[in-house]
JSON list of C-alpha atoms and ligand atoms in Angstrom, two decimals:
[
{"chain": "A", "resi": 10, "resn": "MET", "atom": "CA", "xyz": [16.71, 12.36, 9.74]},
{"chain": "A", "resi": 11, "resn": "SER", "atom": "CA", "xyz": [18.03, 8.89, 10.18]},
{"chain": "A", "resi": 12, "resn": "THR", "atom": "CA", "xyz": [21.41, 8.54, 11.80]},
{"chain": "A", "resi": 13, "resn": "LEU", "atom": "CA", "xyz": [22.11, 5.58, 9.52]},
{"chain": "A", "resi": 14, "resn": "THR", "atom": "CA", "xyz": [23.96, 6.44, 6.37]},
{"chain": "A", "resi": 15, "resn": "GLU", "atom": "CA", "xyz": [22.52, 5.15, 3.12]},
{"chain": "A", "resi": 16, "resn": "ASP", "atom": "CA", "xyz": [25.50, 2.90, 2.71]},
{"chain": "A", "resi": 17, "resn": "THR", "atom": "CA", "xyz": [24.91, 1.27, 6.05]},
{"chain": "A", "resi": 18, "resn": "GLN", "atom": "CA", "xyz": [21.26, 0.65, 5.25]},
{"chain": "A", "resi": 19, "resn": "LEU", "atom": "CA", "xyz": [22.07, -0.76, 1.83]},
{"chain": "A", "resi": 20, "resn": "GLY", "atom": "CA", "xyz": [24.85, -3.04, 2.96]},
{"chain": "A", "resi": 21, "resn": "GLY", "atom": "CA", "xyz": [26.79, -2.28, -0.19]},
{"chain": "A", "resi": 22, "resn": "GLN", "atom": "CA", "xyz": [23.87, -2.98, -2.56]},
{"chain": "A", "resi": 23, "resn": "LYS", "atom": "CA", "xyz": [23.31, -0.39, -5.27]},
{"chain": "A", "resi": 24, "resn": "LEU", "atom": "CA", "xyz": [20.18, 1.57, -6.17]},
{"chain": "A", "resi": 25, "resn": "LYS", "atom": "CA", "xyz": [19.64, 3.27, -9.51]},
{"chain": "A", "resi": 26, "resn": "ARG", "atom": "CA", "xyz": [18.05, 6.50, -8.25]},
{"chain": "A", "resi": 27, "resn": "ILE", "atom": "CA", "xyz": [15.81, 7.89, -5.57]},
{"chain": "A", "resi": 28, "resn": "VAL", "atom": "CA", "xyz": [12.36, 8.33, -7.11]},
{"chain": "A", "resi": 29, "resn": "PHE", "atom": "CA", "xyz": [10.49, 9.86, -4.14]},
{"chain": "A", "resi": 30, "resn": "THR", "atom": "CA", "xyz": [12.46, 11.32, -1.24]},
{"chain": "A", "resi": 31, "resn": "GLU", "atom": "CA", "xyz": [11.63, 10.80, 2.42]},
{"chain": "A", "resi": 32, "resn": "ASP", "atom": "CA", "xyz": [10.32, 14.37, 2.52]},
{"chain": "A", "resi": 33, "resn": "GLU", "atom": "CA", "xyz": [8.09, 13.96, -0.55]},
{"chain": "A", "resi": 34, "resn": "VAL", "atom": "CA", "xyz": [6.65, 10.76, 0.87]},
{"chain": "A", "resi": 35, "resn": "ARG", "atom": "CA", "xyz": [6.01, 12.35, 4.26]},
{"chain": "A", "resi": 36, "resn": "ARG", "atom": "CA", "xyz": [4.22, 15.33, 2.73]},
{"chain": "A", "resi": 37, "resn": "ARG", "atom": "CA", "xyz": [2.09, 13.24, 0.37]},
{"chain": "A", "resi": 38, "resn": "VAL", "atom": "CA", "xyz": [1.05, 10.81, 3.13]},
{"chain": "A", "resi": 39, "resn": "ARG", "atom": "CA", "xyz": [-0.10, 13.76, 5.25]},
{"chain": "A", "resi": 40, "resn": "GLU", "atom": "CA", "xyz": [-2.19, 15.04, 2.33]},
{"chain": "A", "resi": 41, "resn": "LEU", "atom": "CA", "xyz": [-3.77, 11.62, 1.84]},
{"chain": "A", "resi": 42, "resn": "GLY", "atom": "CA", "xyz": [-4.60, 11.47, 5.55]},
{"chain": "A", "resi": 43, "resn": "ALA", "atom": "CA", "xyz": [-6.26, 14.88, 5.33]},
{"chain": "A", "resi": 44, "resn": "GLU", "atom": "CA", "xyz": [-8.28, 13.87, 2.23]},
{"chain": "A", "resi": 45, "resn": "ILE", "atom": "CA", "xyz": [-9.42, 10.65, 3.89]},
{"chain": "A", "resi": 46, "resn": "SER", "atom": "CA", "xyz": [-10.35, 12.57, 7.05]},
{"chain": "A", "resi": 47, "resn": "ARG", "atom": "CA", "xyz": [-12.63, 14.83, 5.01]},
{"chain": "A", "resi": 48, "resn": "SER", "atom": "CA", "xyz": [-14.33, 11.85, 3.29]},
{"chain": "A", "resi": 49, "resn": "TYR", "atom": "CA", "xyz": [-15.69, 10.08, 6.35]},
{"chain": "A", "resi": 50, "resn": "GLY", "atom": "CA", "xyz": [-17.33, 10.81, 9.65]},
{"chain": "A", "resi": 51, "resn": "ALA", "atom": "CA", "xyz": [-17.09, 9.21, 13.06]},
{"chain": "A", "resi": 52, "resn": "SER", "atom": "CA", "xyz": [-20.31, 7.23, 12.43]},
{"chain": "A", "resi": 53, "resn": "ASP", "atom": "CA", "xyz": [-18.66, 5.38, 9.49]},
{"chain": "A", "resi": 54, "resn": "ARG", "atom": "CA", "xyz": [-16.74, 3.12, 11.89]},
{"chain": "A", "resi": 55, "resn": "LEU", "atom": "CA", "xyz": [-13.71, 3.30, 9.65]},
{"chain": "A", "resi": 56, "resn": "LEU", "atom": "CA", "xyz": [-11.63, 0.13, 9.37]},
{"chain": "A", "resi": 57, "resn": "VAL", "atom": "CA", "xyz": [-8.23, 0.54, 7.72]},
{"chain": "A", "resi": 58, "resn": "LEU", "atom": "CA", "xyz": [-6.87, -2.75, 6.39]},
{"chain": "A", "resi": 59, "resn": "GLY", "atom": "CA", "xyz": [-3.20, -2.97, 5.52]},
{"chain": "A", "resi": 60, "resn": "LEU", "atom": "CA", "xyz": [-2.28, -5.50, 2.87]},
{"chain": "A", "resi": 61, "resn": "LEU", "atom": "CA", "xyz": [0.90, -7.07, 4.21]},
{"chain": "A", "resi": 62, "resn": "LYS", "atom": "CA", "xyz": [3.74, -6.92, 4.02]},
{"chain": "A", "resi": 63, "resn": "GLY", "atom": "CA", "xyz": [4.38, -4.05, 1.63]},
{"chain": "A", "resi": 64, "resn": "SER", "atom": "CA", "xyz": [1.99, -1.56, 3.24]},
{"chain": "A", "resi": 65, "resn": "PHE", "atom": "CA", "xyz": [3.41, -1.67, 6.76]},
{"chain": "A", "resi": 66, "resn": "LEU", "atom": "CA", "xyz": [5.23, 1.68, 6.79]},
{"chain": "A", "resi": 67, "resn": "PHE", "atom": "CA", "xyz": [2.66, 3.49, 4.65]},
{"chain": "A", "resi": 68, "resn": "LEU", "atom": "CA", "xyz": [-0.16, 2.22, 6.87]},
{"chain": "A", "resi": 69, "resn": "ALA", "atom": "CA", "xyz": [1.65, 3.27, 10.04]},
{"chain": "A", "resi": 70, "resn": "ASP", "atom": "CA", "xyz": [2.20, 6.82, 8.76]},
{"chain": "A", "resi": 71, "resn": "LEU", "atom": "CA", "xyz": [-1.21, 7.11, 7.07]},
{"chain": "A", "resi": 72, "resn": "VAL", "atom": "CA", "xyz": [-3.34, 6.22, 10.09]},
{"chain": "A", "resi": 73, "resn": "ARG", "atom": "CA", "xyz": [-1.46, 8.79, 12.17]},
{"chain": "A", "resi": 74, "resn": "ALA", "atom": "CA", "xyz": [-2.49, 11.41, 9.61]},
{"chain": "A", "resi": 75, "resn": "ILE", "atom": "CA", "xyz": [-6.20, 10.49, 9.75]},
{"chain": "A", "resi": 76, "resn": "ASP", "atom": "CA", "xyz": [-8.16, 12.69, 12.11]},
{"chain": "A", "resi": 77, "resn": "LEU", "atom": "CA", "xyz": [-11.03, 10.28, 12.83]},
{"chain": "A", "resi": 78, "resn": "PRO", "atom": "CA", "xyz": [-11.74, 7.34, 15.10]},
{"chain": "A", "resi": 79, "resn": "LEU", "atom": "CA", "xyz": [-10.70, 4.18, 13.27]},
{"chain": "A", "resi": 80, "resn": "GLN", "atom": "CA", "xyz": [-9.51, 0.63, 13.74]},
{"chain": "A", "resi": 81, "resn": "VAL", "atom": "CA", "xyz": [-6.54, -1.03, 12.07]},
{"chain": "A", "resi": 82, "resn": "ASP", "atom": "CA", "xyz": [-6.27, -4.61, 10.91]},
{"chain": "A", "resi": 83, "resn": "PHE", "atom": "CA", "xyz": [-4.42, -6.51, 8.24]},
{"chain": "A", "resi": 84, "resn": "VAL", "atom": "CA", "xyz": [-4.94, -8.81, 5.30]},
{"chain": "A", "resi": 85, "resn": "VAL", "atom": "CA", "xyz": [-2.29, -11.29, 4.24]},
{"chain": "A", "resi": 86, "resn": "ALA", "atom": "CA", "xyz": [-2.76, -12.72, 0.79]},
{"chain": "A", "resi": 87, "resn": "ALA", "atom": "CA", "xyz": [-0.58, -14.99, -1.31]},
{"chain": "A", "resi": 88, "resn": "SER", "atom": "CA", "xyz": [-1.05, -15.68, -4.98]},
{"chain": "A", "resi": 89, "resn": "TYR", "atom": "CA", "xyz": [-0.17, -19.00, -6.45]},
{"chain": "A", "resi": 90, "resn": "GLY", "atom": "CA", "xyz": [0.45, -19.30, -10.15]},
{"chain": "A", "resi": 91, "resn": "ALA", "atom": "CA", "xyz": [2.75, -20.72, -12.75]},
{"chain": "A", "resi": 92, "resn": "SER", "atom": "CA", "xyz": [4.65, -17.51, -13.37]},
{"chain": "A", "resi": 93, "resn": "GLN", "atom": "CA", "xyz": [6.32, -14.90, -11.17]},
{"chain": "A", "resi": 94, "resn": "VAL", "atom": "CA", "xyz": [3.67, -12.44, -12.30]},
{"chain": "A", "resi": 95, "resn": "SER", "atom": "CA", "xyz": [0.61, -12.59, -10.06]},
{"chain": "A", "resi": 96, "resn": "SER", "atom": "CA", "xyz": [-1.51, -14.69, -12.40]},
{"chain": "A", "resi": 97, "resn": "GLY", "atom": "CA", "xyz": [-2.70, -17.49, -10.14]},
{"chain": "A", "resi": 98, "resn": "GLU", "atom": "CA", "xyz": [-5.33, -17.92, -7.51]},
{"chain": "A", "resi": 99, "resn": "LEU", "atom": "CA", "xyz": [-5.38, -15.69, -4.47]},
{"chain": "A", "resi": 100, "resn": "LYS", "atom": "CA", "xyz": [-5.37, -17.28, -1.05]},
{"chain": "A", "resi": 101, "resn": "LEU", "atom": "CA", "xyz": [-6.08, -15.32, 2.11]},
{"chain": "A", "resi": 102, "resn": "LEU", "atom": "CA", "xyz": [-3.62, -16.36, 4.81]},
{"chain": "A", "resi": 103, "resn": "TYR", "atom": "CA", "xyz": [-4.94, -13.91, 7.40]},
{"chain": "A", "resi": 104, "resn": "THR", "atom": "CA", "xyz": [-8.23, -12.04, 7.41]},
{"chain": "A", "resi": 105, "resn": "PRO", "atom": "CA", "xyz": [-9.35, -9.32, 9.83]},
{"chain": "A", "resi": 106, "resn": "GLU", "atom": "CA", "xyz": [-10.74, -10.38, 13.18]},
{"chain": "A", "resi": 107, "resn": "ALA", "atom": "CA", "xyz": [-13.27, -7.58, 13.07]},
{"chain": "A", "resi": 108, "resn": "SER", "atom": "CA", "xyz": [-16.37, -8.03, 10.95]},
{"chain": "A", "resi": 109, "resn": "LEU", "atom": "CA", "xyz": [-16.48, -5.76, 7.90]},
{"chain": "A", "resi": 110, "resn": "GLU", "atom": "CA", "xyz": [-20.27, -5.72, 7.95]},
{"chain": "A", "resi": 111, "resn": "GLY", "atom": "CA", "xyz": [-21.68, -2.20, 7.80]},
{"chain": "A", "resi": 112, "resn": "ARG", "atom": "CA", "xyz": [-18.28, -0.55, 8.13]},
{"chain": "A", "resi": 113, "resn": "ALA", "atom": "CA", "xyz": [-16.40, 1.85, 5.88]},
{"chain": "A", "resi": 114, "resn": "VAL", "atom": "CA", "xyz": [-13.32, -0.12, 4.85]},
{"chain": "A", "resi": 115, "resn": "ILE", "atom": "CA", "xyz": [-10.14, 1.21, 3.25]},
{"chain": "A", "resi": 116, "resn": "ILE", "atom": "CA", "xyz": [-7.59, -1.26, 1.86]},
{"chain": "A", "resi": 117, "resn": "VAL", "atom": "CA", "xyz": [-4.09, 0.14, 2.05]},
{"chain": "A", "resi": 118, "resn": "GLU", "atom": "CA", "xyz": [-1.75, -1.21, -0.63]},
{"chain": "A", "resi": 119, "resn": "ASP", "atom": "CA", "xyz": [1.88, -0.35, -1.36]},
{"chain": "A", "resi": 120, "resn": "ILE", "atom": "CA", "xyz": [1.75, -0.43, -5.16]},
{"chain": "A", "resi": 121, "resn": "VAL", "atom": "CA", "xyz": [-0.75, -1.30, -7.86]},
{"chain": "A", "resi": 122, "resn": "ASP", "atom": "CA", "xyz": [1.07, -2.96, -10.75]},
{"chain": "A", "resi": 123, "resn": "SER", "atom": "CA", "xyz": [-1.10, -5.29, -12.86]},
{"chain": "A", "resi": 124, "resn": "GLY", "atom": "CA", "xyz": [-3.89, -4.84, -10.31]},
{"chain": "A", "resi": 125, "resn": "HIS", "atom": "CA", "xyz": [-4.45, -8.61, -10.17]},
{"chain": "A", "resi": 126, "resn": "THR", "atom": "CA", "xyz": [-4.02, -8.87, -6.41]},
{"chain": "A", "resi": 127, "resn": "LEU", "atom": "CA", "xyz": [-6.74, -6.37, -5.64]},
{"chain": "A", "resi": 128, "resn": "SER", "atom": "CA", "xyz": [-8.97, -7.55, -8.48]},
{"chain": "A", "resi": 129, "resn": "ARG", "atom": "CA", "xyz": [-9.15, -10.86, -6.64]},
{"chain": "A", "resi": 130, "resn": "LEU", "atom": "CA", "xyz": [-9.15, -9.52, -3.10]},
{"chain": "A", "resi": 131, "resn": "LEU", "atom": "CA", "xyz": [-11.88, -6.90, -3.42]},
{"chain": "A", "resi": 132, "resn": "PRO", "atom": "CA", "xyz": [-14.72, -9.35, -4.27]},
{"chain": "A", "resi": 133, "resn": "LEU", "atom": "CA", "xyz": [-13.74, -11.55, -1.30]},
{"chain": "A", "resi": 134, "resn": "LEU", "atom": "CA", "xyz": [-13.97, -8.59, 1.05]},
{"chain": "A", "resi": 135, "resn": "ARG", "atom": "CA", "xyz": [-17.14, -7.25, -0.54]},
{"chain": "A", "resi": 136, "resn": "GLU", "atom": "CA", "xyz": [-18.88, -10.55, 0.36]},
{"chain": "A", "resi": 137, "resn": "GLN", "atom": "CA", "xyz": [-18.59, -9.49, 4.00]},
{"chain": "A", "resi": 138, "resn": "GLY", "atom": "CA", "xyz": [-20.94, -6.56, 3.47]},
{"chain": "A", "resi": 139, "resn": "PRO", "atom": "CA", "xyz": [-18.93, -3.42, 4.24]},
{"chain": "A", "resi": 140, "resn": "SER", "atom": "CA", "xyz": [-20.93, -0.19, 3.83]},
{"chain": "A", "resi": 141, "resn": "SER", "atom": "CA", "xyz": [-18.13, 1.01, 1.53]},
{"chain": "A", "resi": 142, "resn": "LEU", "atom": "CA", "xyz": [-14.87, -0.45, 0.27]},
{"chain": "A", "resi": 143, "resn": "GLU", "atom": "CA", "xyz": [-12.13, 1.80, -1.09]},
{"chain": "A", "resi": 144, "resn": "VAL", "atom": "CA", "xyz": [-8.47, 1.40, -1.97]},
{"chain": "A", "resi": 145, "resn": "CYS", "atom": "CA", "xyz": [-5.68, 3.75, -0.95]},
{"chain": "A", "resi": 146, "resn": "ALA", "atom": "CA", "xyz": [-2.49, 2.91, -2.84]},
{"chain": "A", "resi": 147, "resn": "LEU", "atom": "CA", "xyz": [0.80, 4.64, -2.22]},
{"chain": "A", "resi": 148, "resn": "LEU", "atom": "CA", "xyz": [1.94, 4.02, -5.78]},
{"chain": "A", "resi": 149, "resn": "HIS", "atom": "CA", "xyz": [0.13, 3.22, -9.02]},
{"chain": "A", "resi": 150, "resn": "LYS", "atom": "CA", "xyz": [1.93, 2.10, -12.17]},
{"chain": "A", "resi": 151, "resn": "ARG", "atom": "CA", "xyz": [-1.20, 2.53, -14.34]},
{"chain": "A", "resi": 152, "resn": "ILE", "atom": "CA", "xyz": [-0.26, -0.50, -16.45]},
{"chain": "A", "resi": 153, "resn": "GLN", "atom": "CA", "xyz": [-3.80, -1.17, -17.62]},
{"chain": "A", "resi": 154, "resn": "PRO", "atom": "CA", "xyz": [-7.33, 0.13, -17.03]},
{"chain": "A", "resi": 155, "resn": "LEU", "atom": "CA", "xyz": [-9.00, -1.56, -14.06]},
{"chain": "A", "resi": 156, "resn": "ASP", "atom": "CA", "xyz": [-12.68, -2.05, -13.41]},
{"chain": "A", "resi": 157, "resn": "TRP", "atom": "CA", "xyz": [-11.98, -0.72, -9.92]},
{"chain": "A", "resi": 158, "resn": "GLU", "atom": "CA", "xyz": [-9.59, 2.16, -9.36]},
{"chain": "A", "resi": 159, "resn": "PRO", "atom": "CA", "xyz": [-8.01, 3.24, -6.10]},
{"chain": "A", "resi": 160, "resn": "ARG", "atom": "CA", "xyz": [-9.89, 6.21, -4.68]},
{"chain": "A", "resi": 161, "resn": "TRP", "atom": "CA", "xyz": [-6.62, 7.60, -3.30]},
{"chain": "A", "resi": 162, "resn": "VAL", "atom": "CA", "xyz": [-3.18, 7.33, -4.91]},
{"chain": "A", "resi": 163, "resn": "GLY", "atom": "CA", "xyz": [0.00, 8.74, -3.43]},
{"chain": "A", "resi": 164, "resn": "PHE", "atom": "CA", "xyz": [2.05, 8.92, -6.60]},
{"chain": "A", "resi": 165, "resn": "ASP", "atom": "CA", "xyz": [1.89, 7.71, -10.18]},
{"chain": "A", "resi": 166, "resn": "ALA", "atom": "CA", "xyz": [4.88, 5.39, -10.39]},
{"chain": "A", "resi": 167, "resn": "PRO", "atom": "CA", "xyz": [7.39, 5.03, -13.23]},
{"chain": "A", "resi": 168, "resn": "HIS", "atom": "CA", "xyz": [7.44, 1.63, -14.90]},
{"chain": "A", "resi": 169, "resn": "GLU", "atom": "CA", "xyz": [10.55, 0.58, -13.03]},
{"chain": "A", "resi": 170, "resn": "PHE", "atom": "CA", "xyz": [11.05, -1.83, -10.16]},
{"chain": "A", "resi": 171, "resn": "LEU", "atom": "CA", "xyz": [10.75, 0.19, -6.96]},
{"chain": "A", "resi": 172, "resn": "VAL", "atom": "CA", "xyz": [11.98, -0.54, -3.46]},
{"chain": "A", "resi": 173, "resn": "GLY", "atom": "CA", "xyz": [11.88, 1.14, -0.07]},
{"chain": "A", "resi": 174, "resn": "TYR", "atom": "CA", "xyz": [9.20, 2.47, 2.29]},
{"chain": "A", "resi": 175, "resn": "GLY", "atom": "CA", "xyz": [7.75, -1.05, 2.53]},
{"chain": "A", "resi": 176, "resn": "LEU", "atom": "CA", "xyz": [8.49, -2.26, -0.98]},
{"chain": "A", "resi": 177, "resn": "ASP", "atom": "CA", "xyz": [10.97, -5.07, -1.29]},
{"chain": "A", "resi": 178, "resn": "TYR", "atom": "CA", "xyz": [13.16, -6.90, -3.70]},
{"chain": "A", "resi": 179, "resn": "ALA", "atom": "CA", "xyz": [13.48, -10.47, -2.38]},
{"chain": "A", "resi": 180, "resn": "GLU", "atom": "CA", "xyz": [12.59, -9.10, 1.10]},
{"chain": "A", "resi": 181, "resn": "ASP", "atom": "CA", "xyz": [15.41, -6.53, 1.09]},
{"chain": "A", "resi": 182, "resn": "PHE", "atom": "CA", "xyz": [15.06, -2.73, 1.16]},
{"chain": "A", "resi": 183, "resn": "ARG", "atom": "CA", "xyz": [11.67, -2.51, 2.93]},
{"chain": "A", "resi": 184, "resn": "HIS", "atom": "CA", "xyz": [13.13, -0.32, 5.68]},
{"chain": "A", "resi": 185, "resn": "LEU", "atom": "CA", "xyz": [14.44, 2.49, 3.46]},
{"chain": "A", "resi": 186, "resn": "PRO", "atom": "CA", "xyz": [12.65, 5.76, 4.32]},
{"chain": "A", "resi": 187, "resn": "TYR", "atom": "CA", "xyz": [12.52, 6.78, 0.63]},
{"chain": "A", "resi": 188, "resn": "ILE", "atom": "CA", "xyz": [11.40, 5.08, -2.60]},
{"chain": "A", "resi": 189, "resn": "ALA", "atom": "CA", "xyz": [14.10, 4.15, -5.10]},
{"chain": "A", "resi": 190, "resn": "SER", "atom": "CA", "xyz": [14.43, 2.20, -8.31]},
{"chain": "A", "resi": 191, "resn": "LEU", "atom": "CA", "xyz": [16.73, -0.78, -8.63]},
{"chain": "B", "resi": 220, "resn": "LIG", "atom": "P1", "xyz": [-0.30, -6.52, -8.83]},
{"chain": "B", "resi": 220, "resn": "LIG", "atom": "O1", "xyz": [-1.15, -7.64, -8.34]},
{"chain": "B", "resi": 220, "resn": "LIG", "atom": "O2", "xyz": [0.37, -6.83, -10.16]},
{"chain": "B", "resi": 220, "resn": "LIG", "atom": "O3", "xyz": [-0.97, -5.17, -8.85]},
{"chain": "B", "resi": 220, "resn": "LIG", "atom": "O4", "xyz": [0.95, -6.46, -7.88]},
{"chain": "B", "resi": 220, "resn": "LIG", "atom": "C1", "xyz": [0.89, -5.89, -6.65]},
{"chain": "B", "resi": 220, "resn": "LIG", "atom": "C2", "xyz": [2.03, -6.39, -5.76]},
{"chain": "B", "resi": 220, "resn": "LIG", "atom": "O5", "xyz": [3.22, -6.71, -6.50]},
{"chain": "B", "resi": 220, "resn": "LIG", "atom": "C3", "xyz": [2.41, -5.27, -4.83]},
{"chain": "B", "resi": 220, "resn": "LIG", "atom": "O6", "xyz": [1.64, -5.32, -3.64]},
{"chain": "B", "resi": 220, "resn": "LIG", "atom": "C4", "xyz": [3.87, -5.54, -4.59]},
{"chain": "B", "resi": 220, "resn": "LIG", "atom": "O7", "xyz": [4.04, -6.43, -3.51]},
{"chain": "B", "resi": 220, "resn": "LIG", "atom": "C5", "xyz": [4.37, -6.19, -5.85]},
{"chain": "B", "resi": 220, "resn": "LIG", "atom": "N1", "xyz": [5.01, -5.21, -6.74]},
{"chain": "B", "resi": 220, "resn": "LIG", "atom": "C6", "xyz": [4.56, -4.74, -7.91]},
{"chain": "B", "resi": 220, "resn": "LIG", "atom": "N2", "xyz": [5.40, -3.83, -8.45]},
{"chain": "B", "resi": 220, "resn": "LIG", "atom": "C7", "xyz": [6.43, -3.72, -7.57]},
{"chain": "B", "resi": 220, "resn": "LIG", "atom": "C8", "xyz": [7.65, -2.92, -7.54]},
{"chain": "B", "resi": 220, "resn": "LIG", "atom": "O8", "xyz": [7.97, -2.09, -8.43]},
{"chain": "B", "resi": 220, "resn": "LIG", "atom": "N3", "xyz": [8.44, -3.08, -6.46]},
{"chain": "B", "resi": 220, "resn": "LIG", "atom": "C9", "xyz": [8.14, -3.94, -5.44]},
{"chain": "B", "resi": 220, "resn": "LIG", "atom": "N4", "xyz": [7.04, -4.70, -5.42]},
{"chain": "B", "resi": 220, "resn": "LIG", "atom": "C10", "xyz": [6.19, -4.59, -6.49]},
{"chain": "B", "resi": 221, "resn": "LIG", "atom": "MG1", "xyz": [6.15, -7.66, -2.54]}
]
């Protein structure tokens, strides 16, 4: 348990409700780690790629629950478009140092909303010739059918704006140990 009170962490800002508690998140992340551990072997040379910034806490907890040798790296992507919705082009600001060639790669994402970000990112990564490329998303809003689907999903998410455990609103709330709606 955190010694910080919720009020201190929120700095007076208000949340609507807690959607997934710290305990629920912890238990589900452990389960995902166990499922992933059963799906690969040491010879797969697993590379776990966190999509920053939203995945930073999920990634940190997930890799500690995976009982296999693996390496961790990050992808930083920014989408540019006319609207606030991710409609524009995707630009990779940071790509992994390690080659993806011949490796089993898992992209770790905080939340799949429209799915546009990953729809653009996955082909770019596939060009590098990984032996497999899967997505592990903590949350999935299931807004629309996708021609790729995450292989692992932590929770189906309500169609509300969520914050905490990595997810932000204007960069606030990422550090909350639970997931809440605004
Ligand atoms: P997509 O490209 O529409 O799937 O959007 C994915 C990205 O949008 C996520 O990685 C988040 O950064 C952001 N996002 C989508 N829904 C939420 C939300 O409810 N809270 C916080 N960020 C969100
Ligand atoms: Mg975000």
